[in-house]
Short mmCIF file of C-alpha atoms and ligand atoms in Angstrom, two decimals:
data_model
loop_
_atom_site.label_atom_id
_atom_site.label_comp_id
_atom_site.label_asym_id
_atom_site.label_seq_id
_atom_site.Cartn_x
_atom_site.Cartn_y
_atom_site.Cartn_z
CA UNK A 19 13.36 -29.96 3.89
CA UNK A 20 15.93 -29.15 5.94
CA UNK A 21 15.43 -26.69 9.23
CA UNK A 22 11.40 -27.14 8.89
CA UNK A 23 9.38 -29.02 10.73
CA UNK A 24 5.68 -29.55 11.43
CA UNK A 25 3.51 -29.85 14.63
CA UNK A 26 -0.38 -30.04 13.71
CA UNK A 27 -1.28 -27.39 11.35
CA UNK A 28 1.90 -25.15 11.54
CA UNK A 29 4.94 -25.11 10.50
CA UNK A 30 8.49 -24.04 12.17
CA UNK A 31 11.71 -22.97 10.84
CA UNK A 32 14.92 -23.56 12.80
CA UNK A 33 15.70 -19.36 13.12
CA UNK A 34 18.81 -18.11 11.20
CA UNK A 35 18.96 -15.10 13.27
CA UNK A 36 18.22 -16.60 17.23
CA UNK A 37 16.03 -14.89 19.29
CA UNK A 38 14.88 -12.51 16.78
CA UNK A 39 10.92 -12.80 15.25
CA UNK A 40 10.62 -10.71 11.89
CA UNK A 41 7.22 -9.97 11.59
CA UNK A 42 6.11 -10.72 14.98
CA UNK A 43 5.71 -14.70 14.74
CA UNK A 44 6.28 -17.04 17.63
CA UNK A 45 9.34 -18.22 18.80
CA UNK A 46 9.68 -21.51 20.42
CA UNK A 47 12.44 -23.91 21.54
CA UNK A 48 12.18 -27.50 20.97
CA UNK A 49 14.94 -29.64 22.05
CA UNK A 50 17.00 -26.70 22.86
CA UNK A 51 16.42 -25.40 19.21
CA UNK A 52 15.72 -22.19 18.36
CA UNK A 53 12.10 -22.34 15.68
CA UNK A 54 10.13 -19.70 14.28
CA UNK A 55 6.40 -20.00 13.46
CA UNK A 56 5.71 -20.27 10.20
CA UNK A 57 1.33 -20.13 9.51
CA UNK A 58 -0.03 -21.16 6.62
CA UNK A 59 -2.88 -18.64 7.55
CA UNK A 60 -0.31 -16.15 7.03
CA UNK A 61 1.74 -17.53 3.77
CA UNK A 62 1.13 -19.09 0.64
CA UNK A 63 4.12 -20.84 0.56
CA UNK A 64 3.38 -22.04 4.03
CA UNK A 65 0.52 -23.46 3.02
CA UNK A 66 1.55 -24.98 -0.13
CA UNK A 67 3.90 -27.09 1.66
CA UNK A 68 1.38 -27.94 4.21
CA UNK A 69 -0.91 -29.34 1.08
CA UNK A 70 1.74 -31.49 0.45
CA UNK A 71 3.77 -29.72 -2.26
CA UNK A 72 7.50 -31.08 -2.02
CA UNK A 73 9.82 -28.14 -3.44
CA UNK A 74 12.88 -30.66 -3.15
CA UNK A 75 14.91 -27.54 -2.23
CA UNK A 76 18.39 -28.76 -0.23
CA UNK A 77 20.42 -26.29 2.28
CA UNK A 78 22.62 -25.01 -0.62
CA UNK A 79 19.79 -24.21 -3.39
CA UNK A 80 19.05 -21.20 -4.94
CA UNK A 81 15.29 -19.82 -5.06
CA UNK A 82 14.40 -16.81 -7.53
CA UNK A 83 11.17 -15.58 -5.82
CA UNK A 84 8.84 -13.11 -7.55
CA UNK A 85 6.54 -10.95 -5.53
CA UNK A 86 9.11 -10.93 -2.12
CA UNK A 87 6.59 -8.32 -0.61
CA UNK A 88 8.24 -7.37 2.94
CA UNK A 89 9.96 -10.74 2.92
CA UNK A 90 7.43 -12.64 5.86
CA UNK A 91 7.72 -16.15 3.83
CA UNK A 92 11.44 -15.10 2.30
CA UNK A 93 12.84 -15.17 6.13
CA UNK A 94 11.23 -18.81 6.75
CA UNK A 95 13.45 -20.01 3.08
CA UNK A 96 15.91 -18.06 4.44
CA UNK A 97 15.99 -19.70 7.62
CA UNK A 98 15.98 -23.44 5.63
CA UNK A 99 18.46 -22.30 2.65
CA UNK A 100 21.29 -21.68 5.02
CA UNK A 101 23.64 -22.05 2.63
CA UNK A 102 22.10 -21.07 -0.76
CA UNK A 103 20.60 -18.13 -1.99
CA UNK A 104 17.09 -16.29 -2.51
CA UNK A 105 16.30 -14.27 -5.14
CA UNK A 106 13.82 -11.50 -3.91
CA UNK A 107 12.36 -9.26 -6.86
CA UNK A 108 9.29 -6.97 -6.08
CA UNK A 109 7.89 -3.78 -7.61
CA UNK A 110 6.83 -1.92 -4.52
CA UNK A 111 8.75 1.01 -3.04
CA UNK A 112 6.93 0.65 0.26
CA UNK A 113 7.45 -3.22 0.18
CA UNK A 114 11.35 -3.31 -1.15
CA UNK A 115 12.79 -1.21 1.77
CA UNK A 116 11.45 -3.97 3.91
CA UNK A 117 12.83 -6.34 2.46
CA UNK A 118 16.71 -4.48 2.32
CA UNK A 119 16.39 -4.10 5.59
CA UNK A 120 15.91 -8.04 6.44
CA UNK A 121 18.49 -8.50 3.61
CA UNK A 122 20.71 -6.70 5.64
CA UNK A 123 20.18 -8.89 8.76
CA UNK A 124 20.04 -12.49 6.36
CA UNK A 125 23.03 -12.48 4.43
CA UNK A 126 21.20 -15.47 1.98
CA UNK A 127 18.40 -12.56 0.70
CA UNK A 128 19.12 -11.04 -1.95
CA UNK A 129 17.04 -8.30 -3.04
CA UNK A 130 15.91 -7.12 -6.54
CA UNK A 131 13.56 -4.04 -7.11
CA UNK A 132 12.00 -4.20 -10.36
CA UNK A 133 8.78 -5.60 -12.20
CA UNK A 134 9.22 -9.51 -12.60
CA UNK A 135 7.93 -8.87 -16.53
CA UNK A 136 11.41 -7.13 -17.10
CA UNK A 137 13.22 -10.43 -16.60
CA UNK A 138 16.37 -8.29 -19.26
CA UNK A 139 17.39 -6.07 -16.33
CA UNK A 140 18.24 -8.69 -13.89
CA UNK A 141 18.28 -13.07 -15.58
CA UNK A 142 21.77 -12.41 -15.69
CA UNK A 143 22.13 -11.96 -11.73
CA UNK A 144 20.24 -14.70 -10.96
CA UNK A 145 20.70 -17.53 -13.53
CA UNK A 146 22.24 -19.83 -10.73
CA UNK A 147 18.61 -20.19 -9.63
CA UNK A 148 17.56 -23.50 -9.49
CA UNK A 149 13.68 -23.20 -8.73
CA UNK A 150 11.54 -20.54 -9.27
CA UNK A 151 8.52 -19.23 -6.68
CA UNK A 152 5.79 -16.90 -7.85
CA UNK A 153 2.82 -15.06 -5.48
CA UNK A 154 2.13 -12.15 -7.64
CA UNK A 155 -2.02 -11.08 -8.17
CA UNK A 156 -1.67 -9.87 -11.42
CA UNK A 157 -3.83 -10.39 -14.50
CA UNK A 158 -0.94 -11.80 -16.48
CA UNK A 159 0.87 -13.59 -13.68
CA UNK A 160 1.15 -16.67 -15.42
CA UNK A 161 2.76 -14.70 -18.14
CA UNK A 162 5.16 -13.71 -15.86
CA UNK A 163 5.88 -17.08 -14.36
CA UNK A 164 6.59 -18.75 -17.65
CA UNK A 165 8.94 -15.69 -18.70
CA UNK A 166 11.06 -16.30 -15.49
CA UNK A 167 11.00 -20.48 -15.72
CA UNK A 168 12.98 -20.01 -18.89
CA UNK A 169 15.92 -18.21 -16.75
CA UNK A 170 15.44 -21.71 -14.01
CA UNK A 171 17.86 -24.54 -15.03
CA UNK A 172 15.39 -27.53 -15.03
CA UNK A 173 12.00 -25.44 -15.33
CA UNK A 174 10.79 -26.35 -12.08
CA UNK A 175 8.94 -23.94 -9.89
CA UNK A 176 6.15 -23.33 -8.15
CA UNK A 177 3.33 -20.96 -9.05
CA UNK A 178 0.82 -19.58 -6.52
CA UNK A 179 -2.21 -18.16 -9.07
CA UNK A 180 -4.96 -16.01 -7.53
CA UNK A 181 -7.65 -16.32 -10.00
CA UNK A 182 -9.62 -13.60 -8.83
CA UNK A 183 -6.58 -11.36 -10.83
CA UNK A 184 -7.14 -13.40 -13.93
CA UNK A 185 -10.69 -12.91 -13.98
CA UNK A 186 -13.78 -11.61 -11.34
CA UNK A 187 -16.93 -13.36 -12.72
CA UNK A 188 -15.23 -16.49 -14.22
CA UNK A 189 -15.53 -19.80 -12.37
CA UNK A 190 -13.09 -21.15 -10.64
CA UNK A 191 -13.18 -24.11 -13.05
CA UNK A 192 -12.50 -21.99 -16.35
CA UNK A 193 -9.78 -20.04 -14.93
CA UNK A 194 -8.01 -23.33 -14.03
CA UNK A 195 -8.14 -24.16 -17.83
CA UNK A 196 -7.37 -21.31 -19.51
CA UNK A 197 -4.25 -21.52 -16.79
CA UNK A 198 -3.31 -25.06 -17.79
CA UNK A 199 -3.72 -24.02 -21.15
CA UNK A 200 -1.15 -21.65 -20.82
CA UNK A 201 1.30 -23.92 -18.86
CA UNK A 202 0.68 -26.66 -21.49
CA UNK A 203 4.41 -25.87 -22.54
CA UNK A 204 5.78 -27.37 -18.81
CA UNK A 205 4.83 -30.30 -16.94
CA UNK A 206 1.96 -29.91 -13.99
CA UNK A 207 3.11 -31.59 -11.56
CA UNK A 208 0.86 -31.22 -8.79
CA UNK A 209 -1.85 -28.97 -8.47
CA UNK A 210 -3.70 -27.64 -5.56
CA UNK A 211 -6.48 -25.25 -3.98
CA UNK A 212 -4.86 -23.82 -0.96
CA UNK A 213 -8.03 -24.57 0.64
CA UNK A 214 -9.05 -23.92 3.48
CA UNK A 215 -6.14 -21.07 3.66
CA UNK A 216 -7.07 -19.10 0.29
CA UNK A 217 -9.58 -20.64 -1.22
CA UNK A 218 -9.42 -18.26 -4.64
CA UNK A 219 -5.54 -19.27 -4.74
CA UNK A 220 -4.28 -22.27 -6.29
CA UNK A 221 -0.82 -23.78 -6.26
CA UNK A 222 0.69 -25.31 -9.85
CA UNK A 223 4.26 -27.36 -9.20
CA UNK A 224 5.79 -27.09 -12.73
CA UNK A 225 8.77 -29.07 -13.97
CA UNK A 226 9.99 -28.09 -17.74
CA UNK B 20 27.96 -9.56 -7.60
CA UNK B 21 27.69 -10.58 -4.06
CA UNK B 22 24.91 -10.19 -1.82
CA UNK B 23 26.20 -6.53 -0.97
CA UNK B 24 25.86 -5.81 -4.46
CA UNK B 25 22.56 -6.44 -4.74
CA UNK B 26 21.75 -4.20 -1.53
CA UNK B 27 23.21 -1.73 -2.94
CA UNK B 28 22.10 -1.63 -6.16
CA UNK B 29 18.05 -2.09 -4.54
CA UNK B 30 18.79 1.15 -2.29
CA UNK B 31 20.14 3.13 -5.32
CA UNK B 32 17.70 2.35 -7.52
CA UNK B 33 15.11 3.13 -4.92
CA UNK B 34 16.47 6.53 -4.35
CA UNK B 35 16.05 7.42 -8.02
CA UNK B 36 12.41 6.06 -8.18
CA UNK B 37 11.11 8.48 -5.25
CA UNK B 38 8.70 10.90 -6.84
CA UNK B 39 7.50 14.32 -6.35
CA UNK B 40 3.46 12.71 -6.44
CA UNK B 41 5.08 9.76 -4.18
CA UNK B 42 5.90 12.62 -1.55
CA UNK B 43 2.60 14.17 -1.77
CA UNK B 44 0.24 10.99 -0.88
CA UNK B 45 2.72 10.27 2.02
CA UNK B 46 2.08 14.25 3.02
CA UNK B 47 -1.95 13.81 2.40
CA UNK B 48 -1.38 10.16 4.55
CA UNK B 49 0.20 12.26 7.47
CA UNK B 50 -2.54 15.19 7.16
CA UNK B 51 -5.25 12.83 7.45
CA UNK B 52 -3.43 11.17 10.57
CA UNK B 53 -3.19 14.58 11.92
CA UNK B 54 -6.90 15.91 11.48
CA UNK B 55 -8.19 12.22 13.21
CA UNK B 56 -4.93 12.81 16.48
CA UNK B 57 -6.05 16.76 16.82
CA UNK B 58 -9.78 15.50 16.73
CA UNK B 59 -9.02 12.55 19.65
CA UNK B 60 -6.80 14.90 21.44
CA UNK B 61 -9.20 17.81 21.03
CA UNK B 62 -11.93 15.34 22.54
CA UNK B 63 -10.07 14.80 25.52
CA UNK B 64 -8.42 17.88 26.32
CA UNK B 65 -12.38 19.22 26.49
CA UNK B 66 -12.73 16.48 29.23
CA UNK B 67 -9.72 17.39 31.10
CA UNK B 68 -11.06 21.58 30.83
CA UNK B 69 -14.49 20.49 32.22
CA UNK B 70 -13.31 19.98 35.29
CA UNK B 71 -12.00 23.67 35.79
CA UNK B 72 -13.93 24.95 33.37
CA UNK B 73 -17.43 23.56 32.93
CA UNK B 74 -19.27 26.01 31.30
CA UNK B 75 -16.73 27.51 28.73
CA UNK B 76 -15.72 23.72 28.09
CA UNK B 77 -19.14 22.05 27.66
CA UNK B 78 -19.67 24.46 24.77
CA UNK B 79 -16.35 25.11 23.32
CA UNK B 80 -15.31 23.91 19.75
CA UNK B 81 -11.47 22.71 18.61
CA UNK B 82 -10.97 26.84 17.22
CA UNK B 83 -11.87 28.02 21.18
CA UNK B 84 -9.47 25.84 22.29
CA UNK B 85 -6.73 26.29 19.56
CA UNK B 86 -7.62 30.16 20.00
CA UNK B 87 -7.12 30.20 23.90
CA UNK B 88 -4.53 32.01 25.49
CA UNK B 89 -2.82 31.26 28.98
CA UNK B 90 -3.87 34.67 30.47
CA UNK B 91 -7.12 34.41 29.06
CA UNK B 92 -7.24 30.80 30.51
CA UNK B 93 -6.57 32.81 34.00
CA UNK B 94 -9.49 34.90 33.64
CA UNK B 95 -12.45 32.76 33.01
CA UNK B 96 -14.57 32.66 35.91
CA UNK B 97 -16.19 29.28 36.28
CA UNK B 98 -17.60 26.98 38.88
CA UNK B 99 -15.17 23.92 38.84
CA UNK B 100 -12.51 22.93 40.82
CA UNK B 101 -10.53 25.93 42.28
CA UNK B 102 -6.74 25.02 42.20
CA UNK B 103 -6.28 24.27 38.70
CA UNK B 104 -3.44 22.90 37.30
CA UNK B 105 -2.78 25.54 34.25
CA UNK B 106 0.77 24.81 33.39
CA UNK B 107 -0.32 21.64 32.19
CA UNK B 108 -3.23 22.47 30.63
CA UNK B 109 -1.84 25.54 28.57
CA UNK B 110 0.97 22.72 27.78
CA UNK B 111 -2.23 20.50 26.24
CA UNK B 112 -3.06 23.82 24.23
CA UNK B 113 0.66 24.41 22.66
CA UNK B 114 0.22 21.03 21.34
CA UNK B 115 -3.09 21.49 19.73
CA UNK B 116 -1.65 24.90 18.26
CA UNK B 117 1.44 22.68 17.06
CA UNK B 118 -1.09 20.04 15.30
CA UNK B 119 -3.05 22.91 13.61
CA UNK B 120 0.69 24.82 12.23
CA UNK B 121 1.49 20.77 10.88
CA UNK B 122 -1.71 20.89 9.37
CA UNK B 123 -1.28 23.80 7.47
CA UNK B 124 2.36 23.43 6.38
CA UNK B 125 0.74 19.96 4.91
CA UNK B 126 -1.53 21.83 2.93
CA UNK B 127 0.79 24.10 1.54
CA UNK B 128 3.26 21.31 0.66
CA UNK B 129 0.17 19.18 -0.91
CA UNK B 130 -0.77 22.47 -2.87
CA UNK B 131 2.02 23.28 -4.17
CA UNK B 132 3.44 19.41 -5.11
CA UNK B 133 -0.66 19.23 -6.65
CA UNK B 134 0.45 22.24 -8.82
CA UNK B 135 3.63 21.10 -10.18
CA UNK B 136 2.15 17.76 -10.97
CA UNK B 137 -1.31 18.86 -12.20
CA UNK B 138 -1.07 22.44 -13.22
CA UNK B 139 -4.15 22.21 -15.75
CA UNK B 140 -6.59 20.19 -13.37
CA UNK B 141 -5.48 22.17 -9.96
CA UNK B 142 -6.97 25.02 -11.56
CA UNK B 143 -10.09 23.46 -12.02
CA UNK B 144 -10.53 21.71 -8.33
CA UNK B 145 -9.16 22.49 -5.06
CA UNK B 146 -5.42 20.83 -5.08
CA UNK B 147 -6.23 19.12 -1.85
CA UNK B 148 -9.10 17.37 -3.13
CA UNK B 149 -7.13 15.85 -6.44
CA UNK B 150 -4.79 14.98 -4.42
CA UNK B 151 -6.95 13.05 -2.68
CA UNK B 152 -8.95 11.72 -6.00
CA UNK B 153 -5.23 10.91 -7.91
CA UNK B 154 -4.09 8.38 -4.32
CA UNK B 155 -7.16 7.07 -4.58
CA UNK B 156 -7.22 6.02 -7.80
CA UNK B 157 -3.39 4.49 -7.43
CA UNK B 158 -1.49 7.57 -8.80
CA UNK B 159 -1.18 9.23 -12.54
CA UNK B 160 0.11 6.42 -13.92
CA UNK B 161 -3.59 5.27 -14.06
CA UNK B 162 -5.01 8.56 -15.75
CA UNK B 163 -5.10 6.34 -18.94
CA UNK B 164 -7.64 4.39 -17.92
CA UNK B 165 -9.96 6.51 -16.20
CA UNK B 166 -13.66 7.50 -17.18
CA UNK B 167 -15.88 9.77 -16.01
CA UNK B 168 -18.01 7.70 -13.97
CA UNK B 169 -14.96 6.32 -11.97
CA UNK B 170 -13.64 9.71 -11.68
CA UNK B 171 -17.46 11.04 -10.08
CA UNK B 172 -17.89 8.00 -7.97
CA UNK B 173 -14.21 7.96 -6.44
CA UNK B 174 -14.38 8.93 -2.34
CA UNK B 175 -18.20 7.63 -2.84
CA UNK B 176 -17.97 5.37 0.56
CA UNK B 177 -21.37 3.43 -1.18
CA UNK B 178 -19.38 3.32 -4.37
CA UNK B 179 -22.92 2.91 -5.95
CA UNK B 180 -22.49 2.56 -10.22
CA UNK B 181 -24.52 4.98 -12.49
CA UNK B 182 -25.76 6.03 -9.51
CA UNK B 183 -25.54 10.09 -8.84
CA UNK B 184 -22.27 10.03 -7.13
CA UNK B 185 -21.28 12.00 -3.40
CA UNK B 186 -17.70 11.30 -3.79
CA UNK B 187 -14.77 13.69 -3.69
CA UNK B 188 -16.01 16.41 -6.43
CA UNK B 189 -19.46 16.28 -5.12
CA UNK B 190 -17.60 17.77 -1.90
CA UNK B 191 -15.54 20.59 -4.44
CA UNK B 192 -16.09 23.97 -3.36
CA UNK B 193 -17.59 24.67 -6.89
CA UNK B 194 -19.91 21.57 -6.80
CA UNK B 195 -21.49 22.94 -3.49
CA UNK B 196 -21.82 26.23 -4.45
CA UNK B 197 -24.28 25.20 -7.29
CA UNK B 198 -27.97 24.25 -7.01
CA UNK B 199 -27.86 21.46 -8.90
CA UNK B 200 -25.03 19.51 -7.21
CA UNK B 201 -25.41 16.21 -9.20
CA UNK B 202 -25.58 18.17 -12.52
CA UNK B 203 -21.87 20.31 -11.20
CA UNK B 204 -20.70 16.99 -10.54
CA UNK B 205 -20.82 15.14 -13.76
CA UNK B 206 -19.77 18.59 -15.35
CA UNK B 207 -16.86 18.66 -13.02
CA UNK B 208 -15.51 15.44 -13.88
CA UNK B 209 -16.01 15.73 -17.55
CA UNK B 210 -13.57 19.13 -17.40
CA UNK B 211 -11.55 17.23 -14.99
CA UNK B 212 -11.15 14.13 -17.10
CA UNK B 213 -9.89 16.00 -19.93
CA UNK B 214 -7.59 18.56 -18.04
CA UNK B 215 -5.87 15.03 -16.21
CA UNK B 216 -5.66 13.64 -19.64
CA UNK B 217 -3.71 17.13 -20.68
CA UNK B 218 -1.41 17.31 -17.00
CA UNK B 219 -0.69 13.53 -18.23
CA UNK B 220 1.03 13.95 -21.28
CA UNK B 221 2.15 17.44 -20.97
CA UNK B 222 2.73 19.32 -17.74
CA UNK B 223 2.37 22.60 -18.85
CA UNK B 224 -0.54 24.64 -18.04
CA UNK B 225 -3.26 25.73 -20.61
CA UNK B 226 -4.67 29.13 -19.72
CA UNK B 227 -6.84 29.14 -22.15
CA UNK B 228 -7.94 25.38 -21.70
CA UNK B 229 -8.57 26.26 -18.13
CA UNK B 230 -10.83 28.94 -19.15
CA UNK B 231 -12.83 27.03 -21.72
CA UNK B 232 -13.22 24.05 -18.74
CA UNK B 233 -14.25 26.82 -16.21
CA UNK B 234 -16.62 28.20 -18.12
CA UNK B 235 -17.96 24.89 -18.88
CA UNK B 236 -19.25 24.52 -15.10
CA UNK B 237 -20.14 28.07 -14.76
CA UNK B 238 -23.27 28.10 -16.68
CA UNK B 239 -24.63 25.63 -14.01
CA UNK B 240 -26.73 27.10 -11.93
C1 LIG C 306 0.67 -11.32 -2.17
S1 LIG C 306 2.13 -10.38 -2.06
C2 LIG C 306 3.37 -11.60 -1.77
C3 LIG C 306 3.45 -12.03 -0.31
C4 LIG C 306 4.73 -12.82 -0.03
N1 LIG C 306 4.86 -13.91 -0.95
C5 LIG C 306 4.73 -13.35 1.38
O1 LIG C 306 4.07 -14.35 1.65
O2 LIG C 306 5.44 -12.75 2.22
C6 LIG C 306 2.40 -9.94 -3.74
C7 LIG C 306 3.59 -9.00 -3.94
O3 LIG C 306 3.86 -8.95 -5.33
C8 LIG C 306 4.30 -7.65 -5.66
N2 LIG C 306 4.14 -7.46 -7.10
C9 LIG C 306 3.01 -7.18 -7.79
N3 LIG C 306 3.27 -7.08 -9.11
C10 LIG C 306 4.59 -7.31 -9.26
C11 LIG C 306 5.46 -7.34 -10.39
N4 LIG C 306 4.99 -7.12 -11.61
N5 LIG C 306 6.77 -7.58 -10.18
C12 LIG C 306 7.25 -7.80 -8.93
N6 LIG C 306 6.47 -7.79 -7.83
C13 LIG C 306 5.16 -7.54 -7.99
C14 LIG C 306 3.42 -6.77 -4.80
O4 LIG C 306 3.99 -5.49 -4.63
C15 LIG C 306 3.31 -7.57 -3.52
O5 LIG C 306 4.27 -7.17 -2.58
#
């Protein structure tokens, strides 16, 4: 992908805005090039690419993300989507004013504050959206993720599932099938264990 | 719509959203941040005094200090160091005063949001203290759900299950005046349960509901 590269377990993201770090990640030049640390310790998406996951996402594509929290991994898309667009929806007052604030400074972030289950009050804004990203604990995320791949042109997306959300005392194992059960309408792609990062989160590449 | 659009529309629609009960946990947040501040400053203000003032300081308790005057301050005889800076000290003691004023204009705001939200249940337990039960539990959106054992165990620290519980209405004025603590505290949240349950769907108060609940936990002993 463009802007991202990789240098033993991390990742870096040429930075949109030089010489600023959002959340308090390195900065480091490499060949006179402005990067920003991007840990998979510290995001999902981080390490979903570092498990080999290839989004396919160019400079000009547009990302509908669901569950933008204070926009940590949003800045590193935003930093590789130079000249597309992300989608950020999320639910949480304390959370979204974050994320207007790094909208403000990243004119590529676009922010949405609402539940991701009321797709009605926003598909219409973002139907440009060409892949779909999901980190949202919630019992019925994969409810959620489905309901928002039917706004996404080609259905493809990635969906980060915490399983301890879908159930506590279920093994690992049977939440994985009752969650391929319920993508059996979309392709699987790849799928992953983001272990050693999160070892109750797993990553599902979908295509429709 | 552009991308200033969407800004726009996010900062509106969070405007609208901000509650009444989202104002009060951010109140009881900065309460709780002062109590733990006045407690660290308190601790080393008494360090500072027991230099000048060993034997009033060794002894003296956060209300001394916060009670101290500057021309009592002048008076106390003591055997530590002679030159004493005072200015800066009685500046030390302004502060504290300041922390305990910001405490109590907290609990007036908390009381009186608590009120408004929870008219029924306030009657029944000390505002502060649902306050402190309703963040816990993630706000009144999540009265629905609750049961009496949740509602007895929540401020537990041990969290134990269907064990007696020594959470946040164990620690109810009413609970401690009563012999039998454990038995007050499942009475407590059985009125409280049901007087939420009321505040939930109608926000009006119930004098006569009140009563009834009261009365409930007044035949404990
Ligand atoms: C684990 S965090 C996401 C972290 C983020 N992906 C990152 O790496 O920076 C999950 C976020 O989803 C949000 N969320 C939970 N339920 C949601 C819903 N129904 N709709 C939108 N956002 C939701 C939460 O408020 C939280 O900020």
């Amino acid at each position: 992908m463009n802007n991202l590269i990789r240098i033993g377990k991390l990742l870096y993201t040429k930075n949109l805005v030089p010489g600023v770090s959002v959340y308090g990640e390195n900065l480091r030049v490499i060949n006179g090039i402005e990067y920003r640390e991007w840990n998979p310790k510290a995001s999902k998406l981080a390490a979903c690419i570092i498990e080999g996951f290839d989004l396919k996402l160019e400079a000009n594509s547009t990302v509908l993300y669901l569950g933008a929290s204070s926009g940590s991994s949003i800045s590193h898309l935003s930093d590789i989507l130079v000249n597309g667009k992300i989608y950020g929806v999320e639910i949480s007052k304390e959370m979204i004013v974050r994320l207007i604030n790094l909208a403000e400074k990243r004119k590529n972030i676009y922010p949405i504050f609402d539940d991701a289950r009321n797709i009605d009050n926003y598909k219409d804004l973002v139907n440009d959206s060409v892949f779909l990203y999901q980190d949202i604990p919630q019992f019925d995320q994969v409810d959620i993720f489905l309901k928002n791949l039917s706004i996404i042109k080609e259905k493809k997306g990635l969906l980060v599932v915490k399983t301890k959300s879908i159930a506590v005392n279920k093994k690992l194992k049977e939440v994985l099938e009752l969650v391929r059960k319920q993508l059996k309408s979309v392709k699987i792609i790849k799928e992953k264990v983001l272990y050693p990062y999160y070892p109750d989160h797993v990553g599902f590449l979908v295509s429709g | 719509m552009d991308q200033e659009d969407f800004i726009n529309r996010a900062k509106d629609k969070f405007s609208s959203s901000i509650t009444e009960e989202d104002e009060m946990y951010k109140i009881l947040d900065i309460y709780d941040a002062l109590i733990k501040s006045e407690n660290l400053f308190f601790q080393s203000i008494k360090e500072f005094a027991l230099l000048y003032f060993p034997t009033f300081a060794i002894n003296a308790t956060l209300n001394d200090f916060i009670n101290l005057k500057i021309d009592e301050l002048q008076k106390i005889k003591d055997y530590g160091k002679k030159t004493k800076d005072l200015a800066l000290f009685n500046s030390f003691l302004m502060l504290l005063n300041q922390i305990e004023e910001n405490k109590k204009l907290c609990i007036k705001k908390i009381e009186e949001k608590c009120s408004n939200l929870f008219p029924n249940s306030s009657a029944i337990i000390e505002p502060l203290i649902l306050a402190r039960i309703m963040k816990e539990i993630g706000g009144s959106e999540k009265i629905p759900n609750l049961t009496i054992s949740k509602l007895q165990a929540i401020g537990n620290p041990k969290n134990f299950y269907g064990k007696p519980s020594f959470g946040f209405i164990y620690n109810s004025k009413i609970v401690q005046s009563k012999k039998d603590k454990i038995k007050a505290t499942r009475k407590l949240s059985e009125s409280l349960l049901i007087s939420l349950k009321v505040d939930f769907f109608r926000k009006t108060k119930d004098e006569n509901l009140i009563k009834k609940l009261l009365n409930n936990i007044s035949k404990i002993v």
